[in-house]
Short mmCIF file of C-alpha atoms in Angstrom, two decimals:
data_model
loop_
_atom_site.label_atom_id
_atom_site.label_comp_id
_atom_site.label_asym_id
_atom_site.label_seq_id
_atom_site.Cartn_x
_atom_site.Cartn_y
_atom_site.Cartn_z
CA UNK A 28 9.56 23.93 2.35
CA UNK A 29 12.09 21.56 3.77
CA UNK A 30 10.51 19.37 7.04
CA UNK A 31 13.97 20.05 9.20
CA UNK A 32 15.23 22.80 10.83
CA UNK A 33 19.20 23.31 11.83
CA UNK A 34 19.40 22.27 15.69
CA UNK A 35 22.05 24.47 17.60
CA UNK A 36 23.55 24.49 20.94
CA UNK A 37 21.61 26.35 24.07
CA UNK A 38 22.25 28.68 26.57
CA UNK A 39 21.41 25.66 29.03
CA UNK A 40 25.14 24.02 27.84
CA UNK A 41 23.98 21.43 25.30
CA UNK A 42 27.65 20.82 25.11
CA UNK A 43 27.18 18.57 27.99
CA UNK A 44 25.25 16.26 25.60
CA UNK A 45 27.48 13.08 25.61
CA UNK A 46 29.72 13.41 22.22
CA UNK A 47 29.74 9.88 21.33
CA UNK A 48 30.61 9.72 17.50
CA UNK A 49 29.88 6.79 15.97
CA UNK A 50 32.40 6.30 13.17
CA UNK A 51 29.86 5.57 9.84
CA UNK A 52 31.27 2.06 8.09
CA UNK A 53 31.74 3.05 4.25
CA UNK A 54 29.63 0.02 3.27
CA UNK A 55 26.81 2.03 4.94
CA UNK A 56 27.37 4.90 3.67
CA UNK A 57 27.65 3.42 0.35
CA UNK A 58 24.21 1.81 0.88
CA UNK A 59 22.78 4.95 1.86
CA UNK A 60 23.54 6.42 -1.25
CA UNK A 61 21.77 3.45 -3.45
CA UNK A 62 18.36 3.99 -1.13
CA UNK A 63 18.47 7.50 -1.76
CA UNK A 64 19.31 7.16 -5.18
CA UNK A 65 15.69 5.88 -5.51
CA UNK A 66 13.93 9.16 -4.51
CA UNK A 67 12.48 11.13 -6.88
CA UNK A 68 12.33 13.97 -5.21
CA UNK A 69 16.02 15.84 -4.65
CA UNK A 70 15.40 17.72 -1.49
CA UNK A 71 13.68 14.42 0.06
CA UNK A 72 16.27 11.98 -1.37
CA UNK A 73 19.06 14.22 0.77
CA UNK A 74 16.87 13.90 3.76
CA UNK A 75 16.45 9.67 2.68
CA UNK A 76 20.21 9.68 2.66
CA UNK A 77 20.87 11.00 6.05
CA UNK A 78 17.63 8.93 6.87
CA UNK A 79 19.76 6.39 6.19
CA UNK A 80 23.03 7.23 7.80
CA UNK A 81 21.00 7.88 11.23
CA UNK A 82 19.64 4.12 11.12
CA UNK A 83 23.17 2.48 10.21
CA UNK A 84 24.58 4.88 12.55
CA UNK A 85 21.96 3.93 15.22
CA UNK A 86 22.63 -0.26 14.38
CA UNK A 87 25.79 0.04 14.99
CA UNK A 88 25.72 2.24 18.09
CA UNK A 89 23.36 -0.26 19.73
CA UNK A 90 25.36 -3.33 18.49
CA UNK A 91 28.34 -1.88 20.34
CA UNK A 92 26.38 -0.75 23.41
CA UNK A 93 23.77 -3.57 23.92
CA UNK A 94 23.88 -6.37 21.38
CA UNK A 95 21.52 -8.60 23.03
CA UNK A 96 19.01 -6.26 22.53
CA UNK A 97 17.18 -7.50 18.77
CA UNK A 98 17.11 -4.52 16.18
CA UNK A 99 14.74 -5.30 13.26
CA UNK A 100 14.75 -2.54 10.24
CA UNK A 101 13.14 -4.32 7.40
CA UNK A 102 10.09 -2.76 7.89
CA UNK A 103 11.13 0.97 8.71
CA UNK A 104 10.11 3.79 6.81
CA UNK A 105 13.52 4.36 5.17
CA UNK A 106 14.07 1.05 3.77
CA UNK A 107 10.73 1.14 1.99
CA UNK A 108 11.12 3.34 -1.35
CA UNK A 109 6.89 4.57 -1.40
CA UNK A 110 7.47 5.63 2.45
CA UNK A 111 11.00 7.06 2.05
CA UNK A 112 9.21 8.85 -0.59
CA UNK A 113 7.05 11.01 1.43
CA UNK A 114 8.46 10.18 4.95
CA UNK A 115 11.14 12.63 6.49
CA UNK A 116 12.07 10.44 9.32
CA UNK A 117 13.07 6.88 10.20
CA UNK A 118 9.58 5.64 11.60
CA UNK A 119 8.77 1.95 12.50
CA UNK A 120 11.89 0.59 13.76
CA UNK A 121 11.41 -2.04 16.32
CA UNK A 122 14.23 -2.12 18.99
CA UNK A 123 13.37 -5.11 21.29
CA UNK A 124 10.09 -4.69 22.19
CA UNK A 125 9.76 -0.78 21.60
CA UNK A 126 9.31 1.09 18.20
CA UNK A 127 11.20 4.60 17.77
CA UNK A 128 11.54 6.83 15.40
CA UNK A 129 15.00 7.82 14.42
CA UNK A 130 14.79 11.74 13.57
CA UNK A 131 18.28 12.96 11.36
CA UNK A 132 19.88 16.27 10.69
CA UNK A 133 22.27 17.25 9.08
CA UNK A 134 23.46 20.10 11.46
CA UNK A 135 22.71 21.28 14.99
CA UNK A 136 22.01 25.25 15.24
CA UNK A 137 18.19 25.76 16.01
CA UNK A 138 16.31 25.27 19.28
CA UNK A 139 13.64 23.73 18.26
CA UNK A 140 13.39 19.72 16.27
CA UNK A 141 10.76 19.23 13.59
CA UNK A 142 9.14 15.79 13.72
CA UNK A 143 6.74 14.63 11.26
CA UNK A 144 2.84 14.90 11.78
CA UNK A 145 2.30 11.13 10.92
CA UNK A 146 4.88 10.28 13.32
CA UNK A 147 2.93 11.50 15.73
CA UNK A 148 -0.69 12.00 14.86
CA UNK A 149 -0.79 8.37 13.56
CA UNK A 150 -0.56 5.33 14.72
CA UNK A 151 1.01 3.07 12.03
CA UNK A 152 3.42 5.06 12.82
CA UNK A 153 3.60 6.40 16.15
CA UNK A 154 6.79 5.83 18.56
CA UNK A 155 7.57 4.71 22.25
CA UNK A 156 10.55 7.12 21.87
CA UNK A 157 11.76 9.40 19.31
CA UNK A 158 15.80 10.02 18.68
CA UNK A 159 17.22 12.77 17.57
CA UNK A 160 20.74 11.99 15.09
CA UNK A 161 23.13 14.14 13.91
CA UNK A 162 24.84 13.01 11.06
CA UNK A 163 28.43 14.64 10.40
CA UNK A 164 28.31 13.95 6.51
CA UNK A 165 31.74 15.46 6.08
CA UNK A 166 33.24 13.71 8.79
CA UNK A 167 31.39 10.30 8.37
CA UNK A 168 29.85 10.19 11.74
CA UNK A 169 26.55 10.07 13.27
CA UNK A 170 26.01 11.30 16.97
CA UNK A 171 23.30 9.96 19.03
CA UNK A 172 22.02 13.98 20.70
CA UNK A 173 19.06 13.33 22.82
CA UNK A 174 15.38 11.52 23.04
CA UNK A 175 12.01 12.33 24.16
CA UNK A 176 9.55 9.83 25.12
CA UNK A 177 6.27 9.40 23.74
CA UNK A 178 4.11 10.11 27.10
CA UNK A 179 6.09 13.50 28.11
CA UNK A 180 5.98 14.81 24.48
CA UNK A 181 2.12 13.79 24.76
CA UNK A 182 1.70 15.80 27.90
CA UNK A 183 4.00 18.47 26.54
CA UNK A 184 2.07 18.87 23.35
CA UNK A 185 -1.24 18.63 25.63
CA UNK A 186 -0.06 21.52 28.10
CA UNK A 187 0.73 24.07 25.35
CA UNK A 188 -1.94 23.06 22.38
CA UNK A 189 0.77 22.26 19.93
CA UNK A 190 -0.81 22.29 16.60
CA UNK A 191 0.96 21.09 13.48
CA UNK A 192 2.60 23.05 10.40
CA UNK A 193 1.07 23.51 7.24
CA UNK A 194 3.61 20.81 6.04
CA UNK A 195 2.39 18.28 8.39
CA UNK A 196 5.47 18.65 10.70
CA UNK A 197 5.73 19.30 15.17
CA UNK A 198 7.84 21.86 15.73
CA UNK A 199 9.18 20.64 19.41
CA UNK A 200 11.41 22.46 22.15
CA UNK A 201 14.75 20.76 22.10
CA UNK A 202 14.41 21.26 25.34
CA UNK A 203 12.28 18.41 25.96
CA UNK A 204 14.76 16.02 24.66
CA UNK A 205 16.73 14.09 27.37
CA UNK A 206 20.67 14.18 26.62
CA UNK A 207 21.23 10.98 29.07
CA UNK A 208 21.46 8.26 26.22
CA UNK A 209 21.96 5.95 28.43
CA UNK A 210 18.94 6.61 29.98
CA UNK A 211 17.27 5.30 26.54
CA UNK A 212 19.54 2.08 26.86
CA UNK A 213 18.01 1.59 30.30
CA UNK A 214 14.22 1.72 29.26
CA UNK A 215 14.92 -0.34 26.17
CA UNK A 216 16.29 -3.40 28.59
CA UNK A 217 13.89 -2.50 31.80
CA UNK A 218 11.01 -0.76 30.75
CA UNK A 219 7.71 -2.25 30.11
CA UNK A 220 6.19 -0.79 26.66
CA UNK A 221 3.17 -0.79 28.59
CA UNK A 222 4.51 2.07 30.93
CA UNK A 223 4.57 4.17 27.67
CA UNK A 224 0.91 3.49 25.44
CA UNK A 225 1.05 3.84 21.93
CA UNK A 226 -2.39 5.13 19.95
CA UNK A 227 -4.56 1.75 18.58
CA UNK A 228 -5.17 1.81 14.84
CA UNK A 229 -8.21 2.65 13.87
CA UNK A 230 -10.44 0.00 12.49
CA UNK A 231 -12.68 2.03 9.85
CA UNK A 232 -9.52 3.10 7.92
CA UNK A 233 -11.49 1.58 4.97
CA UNK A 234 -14.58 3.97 5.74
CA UNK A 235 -12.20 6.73 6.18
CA UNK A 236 -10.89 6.10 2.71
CA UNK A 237 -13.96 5.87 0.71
CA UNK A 238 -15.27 8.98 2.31
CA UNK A 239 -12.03 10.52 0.76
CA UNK A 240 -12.26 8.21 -2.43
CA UNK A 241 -13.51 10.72 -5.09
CA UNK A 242 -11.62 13.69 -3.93
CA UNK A 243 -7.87 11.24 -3.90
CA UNK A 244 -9.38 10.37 -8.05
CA UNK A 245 -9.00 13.76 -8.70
CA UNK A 246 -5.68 15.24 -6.70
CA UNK A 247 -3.81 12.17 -6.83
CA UNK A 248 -2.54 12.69 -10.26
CA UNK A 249 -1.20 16.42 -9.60
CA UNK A 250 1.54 15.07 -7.68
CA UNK A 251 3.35 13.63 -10.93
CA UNK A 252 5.80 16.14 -10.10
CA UNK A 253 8.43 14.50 -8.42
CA UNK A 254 8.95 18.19 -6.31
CA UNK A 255 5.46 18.21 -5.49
CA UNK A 256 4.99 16.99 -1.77
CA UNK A 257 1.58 15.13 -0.54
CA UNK A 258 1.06 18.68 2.30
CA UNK A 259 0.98 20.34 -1.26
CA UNK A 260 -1.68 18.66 -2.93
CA UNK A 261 -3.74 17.10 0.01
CA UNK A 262 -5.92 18.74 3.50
CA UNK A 263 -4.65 16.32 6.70
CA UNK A 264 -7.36 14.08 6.47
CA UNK A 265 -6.91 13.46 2.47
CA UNK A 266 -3.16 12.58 3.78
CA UNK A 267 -3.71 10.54 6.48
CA UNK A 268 -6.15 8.22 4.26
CA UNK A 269 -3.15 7.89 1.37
CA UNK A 270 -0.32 7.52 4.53
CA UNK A 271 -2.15 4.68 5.77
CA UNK A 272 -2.62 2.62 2.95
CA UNK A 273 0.58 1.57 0.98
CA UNK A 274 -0.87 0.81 -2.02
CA UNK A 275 -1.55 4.24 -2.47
CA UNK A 276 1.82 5.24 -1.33
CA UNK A 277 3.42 3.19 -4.19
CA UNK A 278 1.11 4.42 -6.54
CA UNK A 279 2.02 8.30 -5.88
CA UNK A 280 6.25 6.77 -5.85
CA UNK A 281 5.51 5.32 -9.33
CA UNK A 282 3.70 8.07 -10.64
CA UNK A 283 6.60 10.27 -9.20
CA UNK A 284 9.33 8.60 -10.72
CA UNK A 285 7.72 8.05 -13.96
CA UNK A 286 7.83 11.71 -14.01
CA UNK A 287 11.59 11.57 -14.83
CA UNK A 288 11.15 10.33 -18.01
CA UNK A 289 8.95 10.68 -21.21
CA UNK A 290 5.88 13.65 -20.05
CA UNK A 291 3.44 11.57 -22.30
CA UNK A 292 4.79 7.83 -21.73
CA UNK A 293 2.66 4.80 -21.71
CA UNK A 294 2.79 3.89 -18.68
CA UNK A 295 2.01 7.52 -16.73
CA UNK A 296 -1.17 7.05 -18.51
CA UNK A 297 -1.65 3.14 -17.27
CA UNK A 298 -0.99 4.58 -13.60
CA UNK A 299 -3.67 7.60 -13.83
CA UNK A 300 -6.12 4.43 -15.13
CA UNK A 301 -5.16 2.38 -12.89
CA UNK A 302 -6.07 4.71 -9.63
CA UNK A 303 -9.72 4.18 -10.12
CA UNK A 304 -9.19 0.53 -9.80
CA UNK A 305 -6.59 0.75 -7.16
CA UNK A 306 -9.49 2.99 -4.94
CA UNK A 307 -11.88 0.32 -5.44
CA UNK A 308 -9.95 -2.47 -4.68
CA UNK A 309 -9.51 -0.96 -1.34
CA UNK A 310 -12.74 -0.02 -0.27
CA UNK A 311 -15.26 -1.92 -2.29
CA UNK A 312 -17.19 -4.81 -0.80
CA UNK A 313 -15.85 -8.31 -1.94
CA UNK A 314 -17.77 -10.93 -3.82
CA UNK A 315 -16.20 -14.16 -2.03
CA UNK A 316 -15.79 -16.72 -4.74
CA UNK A 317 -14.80 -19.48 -2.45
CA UNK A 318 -18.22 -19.94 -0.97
CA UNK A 319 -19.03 -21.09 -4.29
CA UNK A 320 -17.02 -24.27 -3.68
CA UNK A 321 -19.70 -25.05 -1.46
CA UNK A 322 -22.29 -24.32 -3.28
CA UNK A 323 -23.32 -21.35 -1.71
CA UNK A 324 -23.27 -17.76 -3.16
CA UNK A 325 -22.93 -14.84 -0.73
CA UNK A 326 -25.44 -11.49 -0.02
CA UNK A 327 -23.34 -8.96 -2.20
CA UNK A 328 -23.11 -11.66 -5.11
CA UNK A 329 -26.79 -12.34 -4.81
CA UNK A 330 -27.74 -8.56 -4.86
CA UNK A 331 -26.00 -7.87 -7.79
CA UNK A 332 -27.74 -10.83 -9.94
CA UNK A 333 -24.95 -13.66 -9.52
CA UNK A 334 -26.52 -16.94 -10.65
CA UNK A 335 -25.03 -19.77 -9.54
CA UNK A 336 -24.57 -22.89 -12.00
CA UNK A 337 -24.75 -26.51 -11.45
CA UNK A 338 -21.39 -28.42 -10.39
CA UNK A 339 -20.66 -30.21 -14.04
CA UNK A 340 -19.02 -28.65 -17.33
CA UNK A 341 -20.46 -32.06 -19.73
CA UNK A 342 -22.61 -30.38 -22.04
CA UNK A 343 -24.41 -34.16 -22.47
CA UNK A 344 -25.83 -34.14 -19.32
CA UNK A 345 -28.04 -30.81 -20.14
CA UNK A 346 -30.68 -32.57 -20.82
CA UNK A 347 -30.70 -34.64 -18.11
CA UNK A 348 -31.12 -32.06 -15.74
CA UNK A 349 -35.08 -31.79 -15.31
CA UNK A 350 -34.67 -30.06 -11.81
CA UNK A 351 -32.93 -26.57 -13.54
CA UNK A 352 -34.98 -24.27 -15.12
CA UNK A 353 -34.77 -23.26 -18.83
CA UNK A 354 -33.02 -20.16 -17.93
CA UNK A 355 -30.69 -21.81 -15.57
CA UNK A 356 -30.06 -24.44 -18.53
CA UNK A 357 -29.20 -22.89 -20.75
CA UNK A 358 -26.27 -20.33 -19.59
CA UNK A 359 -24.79 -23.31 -18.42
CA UNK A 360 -24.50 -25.16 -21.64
CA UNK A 361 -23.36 -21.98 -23.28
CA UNK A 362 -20.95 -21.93 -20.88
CA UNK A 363 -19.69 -25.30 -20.75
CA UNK A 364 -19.52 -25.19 -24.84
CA UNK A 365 -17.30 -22.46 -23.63
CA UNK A 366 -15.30 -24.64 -21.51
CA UNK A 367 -14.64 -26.86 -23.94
CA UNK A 368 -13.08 -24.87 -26.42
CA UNK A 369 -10.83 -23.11 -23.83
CA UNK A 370 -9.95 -26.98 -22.86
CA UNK A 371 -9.08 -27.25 -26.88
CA UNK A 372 -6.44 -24.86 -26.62
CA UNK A 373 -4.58 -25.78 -23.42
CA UNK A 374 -6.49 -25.43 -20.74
CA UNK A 375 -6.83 -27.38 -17.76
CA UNK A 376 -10.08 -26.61 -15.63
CA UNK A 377 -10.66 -28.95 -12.77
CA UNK A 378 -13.98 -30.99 -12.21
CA UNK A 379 -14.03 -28.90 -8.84
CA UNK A 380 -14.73 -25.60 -10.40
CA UNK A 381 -17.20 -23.74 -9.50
CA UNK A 382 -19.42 -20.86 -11.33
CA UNK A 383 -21.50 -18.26 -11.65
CA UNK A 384 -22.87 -15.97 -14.35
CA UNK A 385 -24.31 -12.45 -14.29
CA UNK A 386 -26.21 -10.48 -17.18
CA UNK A 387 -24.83 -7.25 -17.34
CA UNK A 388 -26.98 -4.07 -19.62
CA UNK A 389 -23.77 -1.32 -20.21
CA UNK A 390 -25.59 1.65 -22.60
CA UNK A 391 -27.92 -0.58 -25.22
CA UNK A 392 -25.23 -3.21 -24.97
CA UNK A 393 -26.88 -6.50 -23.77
CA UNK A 394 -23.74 -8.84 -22.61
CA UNK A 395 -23.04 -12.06 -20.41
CA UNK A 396 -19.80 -12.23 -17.98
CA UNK A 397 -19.49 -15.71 -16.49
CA UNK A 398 -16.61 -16.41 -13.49
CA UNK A 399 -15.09 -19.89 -12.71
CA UNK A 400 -12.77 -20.23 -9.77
CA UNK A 401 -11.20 -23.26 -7.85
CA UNK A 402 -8.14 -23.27 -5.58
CA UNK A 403 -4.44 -25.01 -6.12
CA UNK A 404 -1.21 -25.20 -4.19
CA UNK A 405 1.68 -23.36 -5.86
CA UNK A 406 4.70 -24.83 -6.33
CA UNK A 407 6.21 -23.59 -3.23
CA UNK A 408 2.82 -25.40 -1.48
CA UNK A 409 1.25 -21.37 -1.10
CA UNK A 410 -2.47 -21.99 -1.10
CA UNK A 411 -3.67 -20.13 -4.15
CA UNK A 412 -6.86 -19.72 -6.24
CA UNK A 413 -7.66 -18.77 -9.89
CA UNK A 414 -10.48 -16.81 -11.08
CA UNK A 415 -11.59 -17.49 -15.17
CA UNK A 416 -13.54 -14.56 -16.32
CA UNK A 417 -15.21 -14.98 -20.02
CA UNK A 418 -17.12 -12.07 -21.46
CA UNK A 419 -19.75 -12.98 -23.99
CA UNK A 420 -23.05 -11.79 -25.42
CA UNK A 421 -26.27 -12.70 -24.24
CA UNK A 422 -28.52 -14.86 -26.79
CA UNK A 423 -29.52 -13.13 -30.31
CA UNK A 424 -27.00 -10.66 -29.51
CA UNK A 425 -23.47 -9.85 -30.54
CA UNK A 426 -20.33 -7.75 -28.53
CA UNK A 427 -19.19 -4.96 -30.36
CA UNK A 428 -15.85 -4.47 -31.86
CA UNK A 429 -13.33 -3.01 -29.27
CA UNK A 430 -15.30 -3.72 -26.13
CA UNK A 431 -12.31 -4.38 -23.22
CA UNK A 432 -12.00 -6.28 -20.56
CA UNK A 433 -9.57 -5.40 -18.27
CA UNK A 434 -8.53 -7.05 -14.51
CA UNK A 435 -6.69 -5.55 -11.81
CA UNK A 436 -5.64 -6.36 -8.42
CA UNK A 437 -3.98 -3.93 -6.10
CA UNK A 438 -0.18 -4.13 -7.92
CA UNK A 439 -1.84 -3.01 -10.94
CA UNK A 440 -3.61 -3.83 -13.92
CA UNK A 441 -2.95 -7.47 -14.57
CA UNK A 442 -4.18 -8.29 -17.97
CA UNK A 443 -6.41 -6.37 -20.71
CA UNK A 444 -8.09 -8.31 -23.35
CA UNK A 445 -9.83 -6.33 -26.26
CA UNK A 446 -12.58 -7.77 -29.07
CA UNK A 447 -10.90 -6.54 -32.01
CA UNK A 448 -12.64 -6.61 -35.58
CA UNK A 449 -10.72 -9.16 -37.31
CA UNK A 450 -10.79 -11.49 -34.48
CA UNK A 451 -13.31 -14.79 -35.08
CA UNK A 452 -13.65 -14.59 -31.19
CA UNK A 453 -17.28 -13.75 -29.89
CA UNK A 454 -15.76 -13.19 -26.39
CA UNK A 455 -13.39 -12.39 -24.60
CA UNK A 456 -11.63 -14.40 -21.57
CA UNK A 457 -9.21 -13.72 -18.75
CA UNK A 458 -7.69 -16.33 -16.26
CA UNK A 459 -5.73 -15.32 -13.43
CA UNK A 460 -3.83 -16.95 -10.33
CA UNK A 461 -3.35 -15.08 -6.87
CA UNK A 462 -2.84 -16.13 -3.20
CA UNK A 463 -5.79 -15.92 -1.17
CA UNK A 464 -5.23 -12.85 0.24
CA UNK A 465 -5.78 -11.25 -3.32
CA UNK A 466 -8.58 -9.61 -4.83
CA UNK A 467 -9.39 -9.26 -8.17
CA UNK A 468 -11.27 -5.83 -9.82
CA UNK A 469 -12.87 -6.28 -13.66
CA UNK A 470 -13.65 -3.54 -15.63
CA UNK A 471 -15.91 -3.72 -19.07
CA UNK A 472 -15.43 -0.26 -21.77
CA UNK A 473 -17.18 0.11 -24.48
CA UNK A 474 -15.82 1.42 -27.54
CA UNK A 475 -17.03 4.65 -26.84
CA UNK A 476 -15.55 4.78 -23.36
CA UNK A 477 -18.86 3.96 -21.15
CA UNK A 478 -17.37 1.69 -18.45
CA UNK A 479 -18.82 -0.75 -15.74
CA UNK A 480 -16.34 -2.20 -12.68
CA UNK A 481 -17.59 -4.96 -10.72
CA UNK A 482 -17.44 -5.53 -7.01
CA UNK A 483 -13.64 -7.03 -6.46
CA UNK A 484 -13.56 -11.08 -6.34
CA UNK A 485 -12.42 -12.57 -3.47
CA UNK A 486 -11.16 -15.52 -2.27
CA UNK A 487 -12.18 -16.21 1.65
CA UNK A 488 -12.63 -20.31 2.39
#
């Protein structure tokens, strides 16, 4: 089911509408080819290319009709591939201090507009006005035919109980459009955007999500079919919980357009793995790593057995340390034996390190994961922190061959290291750099697929 319907001319004389073409400059058009071109879907990337042509068309029409009035697109819906993806609309375009939502067709025969149920219903991406564009393809024009503001189409929808379509789209009266465009120039330079409120974003989108978490695991996947459309696969609720959270958005868009190549490739298989992580990277509680600098180890870390160690990695001064107790001890040497073959090879761990171990029981497998962290400026001067993770066994025992350990943050899987059986390792180590805002997810599988994923490290001075 496509999400427009053809938009005609009424009995009421929409020919009075002002006929304003705006002649489309081929470097645009040319443009909106390349962000269509990266659309999986056919019948969506059509609807990204006109998309497209309605926002150029719309730039230039307010460039030539109010240029001191700031246009900023970066962050619409159409120039972001993941939302292009799903979205049939031009959502999130701030025009001075208003957002609209550009809505294109390609003709103009029906009496009623579709607008998308996000658009709408939610408020990441929810409009002070909503335009309606009709591109000319053949001609290479776009014509600006009417808009509705966002407090008469919520008394409108109000009055009548408009409910949505099965495909998540508003089908609205063209009638409640207003034809004076110039009208919409008017509120842009006098209006306050307080005369028109927008809906406040929820703050327990995270709740939201993990009540949706295992059901998303499962119906995620089936829309590897690049024809396959989110209202398809997913109730409202389901949709509004992947709509909200990008991540997840550019998770279906890769899974989508790995579905033009190989059926059984590599890295369709690394996606559908990676969703677990990707789910509880977003709505897992964080262990906050940088409280260790301070030697202090927060509630989650402490209810999951987190021990922290002593601030020194010189094995000499073990002995010396009569205040530790013999279990504290001696994890601590381990690990700083640890340390110093890691140093041996490269390494460079500053004296300002903290760490922490935990004993882990997976199945009858008795193992040790230990976590080092300490913060750096990148090049650039980005504040940044790095997490060490090294995976051992716990004394008089051994790791079995082909236990992984694999970490992920919410880009996808960074790095997977695996205990093979000619390796003279006994464990296994990651190190990893992000900014603070990053989070970090490890995983342990066994050999015979039993797997254990941590609580995401954080960084949060």
């Amino acid at each position: 089911m496509t999400y427009y319907s053809n938009l005609a001319a009424l009995d009421f004389d929409f020919e009075a509408f002002p006929v304003e073409a705006i002649a489309l400059e081929s470097a645009n058009i040319e443009r909106a080819i390349q962000i269509s071109s990266a659309i999986p879907n056919e019948s969506q990337q059509w609807q990204t290319y006109l998309n497209a042509l309605a926002l150029f068309g719309f730039e230039q029409w307010l460039d030539e009709r109010a240029s001191d009035i700031p246009l900023e697109s970066a962050k619409s819906t159409v120039l972001q591939p993941q939302y292009a993806n799903v979205f049939p609309a031009v959502a999130n375009l701030n025009v001075g201090s208003f957002k609209l939502c550009l809505i294109a067709t390609g003709s103009f025969y029906d009496e009623e507009v579709i607008i998308p149920q996000p658009a709408i219903d939610l408020p990441e991406f929810a409009a002070h006005f909503y335009v309606l564009i009709e591109i000319q393809e053949e001609f290479e024009q776009a014509i600006i035919r009417g808009f509705l503001r966002r407090d008469r189409l919520n008394s409108q929808c109000d009055s009548l109980n408009l409910q949505p379509n099965s495909d998540w789209t508003y089908s609205v009266p063209l009638a409640w459009f207003d034809s004076e465009i110039d009208r919409l120039l008017l509120y842009l330079r006098c209006l306050e955007p307080g005369a028109i409120l927008l809906p406040e974003i929820a703050s327990d989108r995270v709740t939201a999500l993990s009540t949706v978490q295992a059901e998303l695991e499962t119906l995620l996947p089936l829309l590897q079919s690049r024809e396959t459309a989110l209202w398809q696969v997913l109730n409202w609720q389901q949709g509004a919980a992947v709509l909200t959270n990008p991540e997840l958005l550019e998770w279906v868009y890769q899974l989508q357009i790995e579905a033009i190549g190989d059926e059984a490739s590599e890295t369709k298989n690394e996606l559908r793995n990676y969703l677990s992580d990707l789910l509880n990277l977003l709505t897992q509680r964080t262990v906050n790593v940088a409280r260790w600098l301070q030697d202090q180890i927060d509630e989650l870390a402490q209810g999951i057995s987190w021990v922290l160690m002593p601030p020194t990695f010189v094995p000499a001064t073990v002995s010396m340390r009569s205040t530790q107790s013999l279990e504290a001890v001696l994890p601590t040497a381990e690990f700083e034996e640890i340390i110093r073959q890691l140093a041996q090879t490269g390494m460079e761990i500053p004296t300002t390190a903290r760490g922490a171990y935990q004993d882990i029981g997976l199945a009858d497998i008795q193992a040790r994961l230990y976590a080092l962290t300490w913060p750096f400026l990148s090049p650039e001067d980005t504040p940044e922190w790095t997490l060490l993770l090294v995976l051992g066994p716990t004394p008089d025992s051994a790791l079995p061959h082909g236990i992984r350990l694999r970490v992920s943050d919410q880009s996808g899987v960074l790095v997977q290291r695996i205990l093979n059986r000619n390796s003279m390792d006994t464990y296994l180590y990651v190190l990893i750099a992000g900014r603070w805002d990053e989070k970090f997810l490890a995983t342990i599988t066994l050999p015979n697929g039993t797997t254990l994923t941590l609580p995401p490290f954080a960084f949060r001075p």
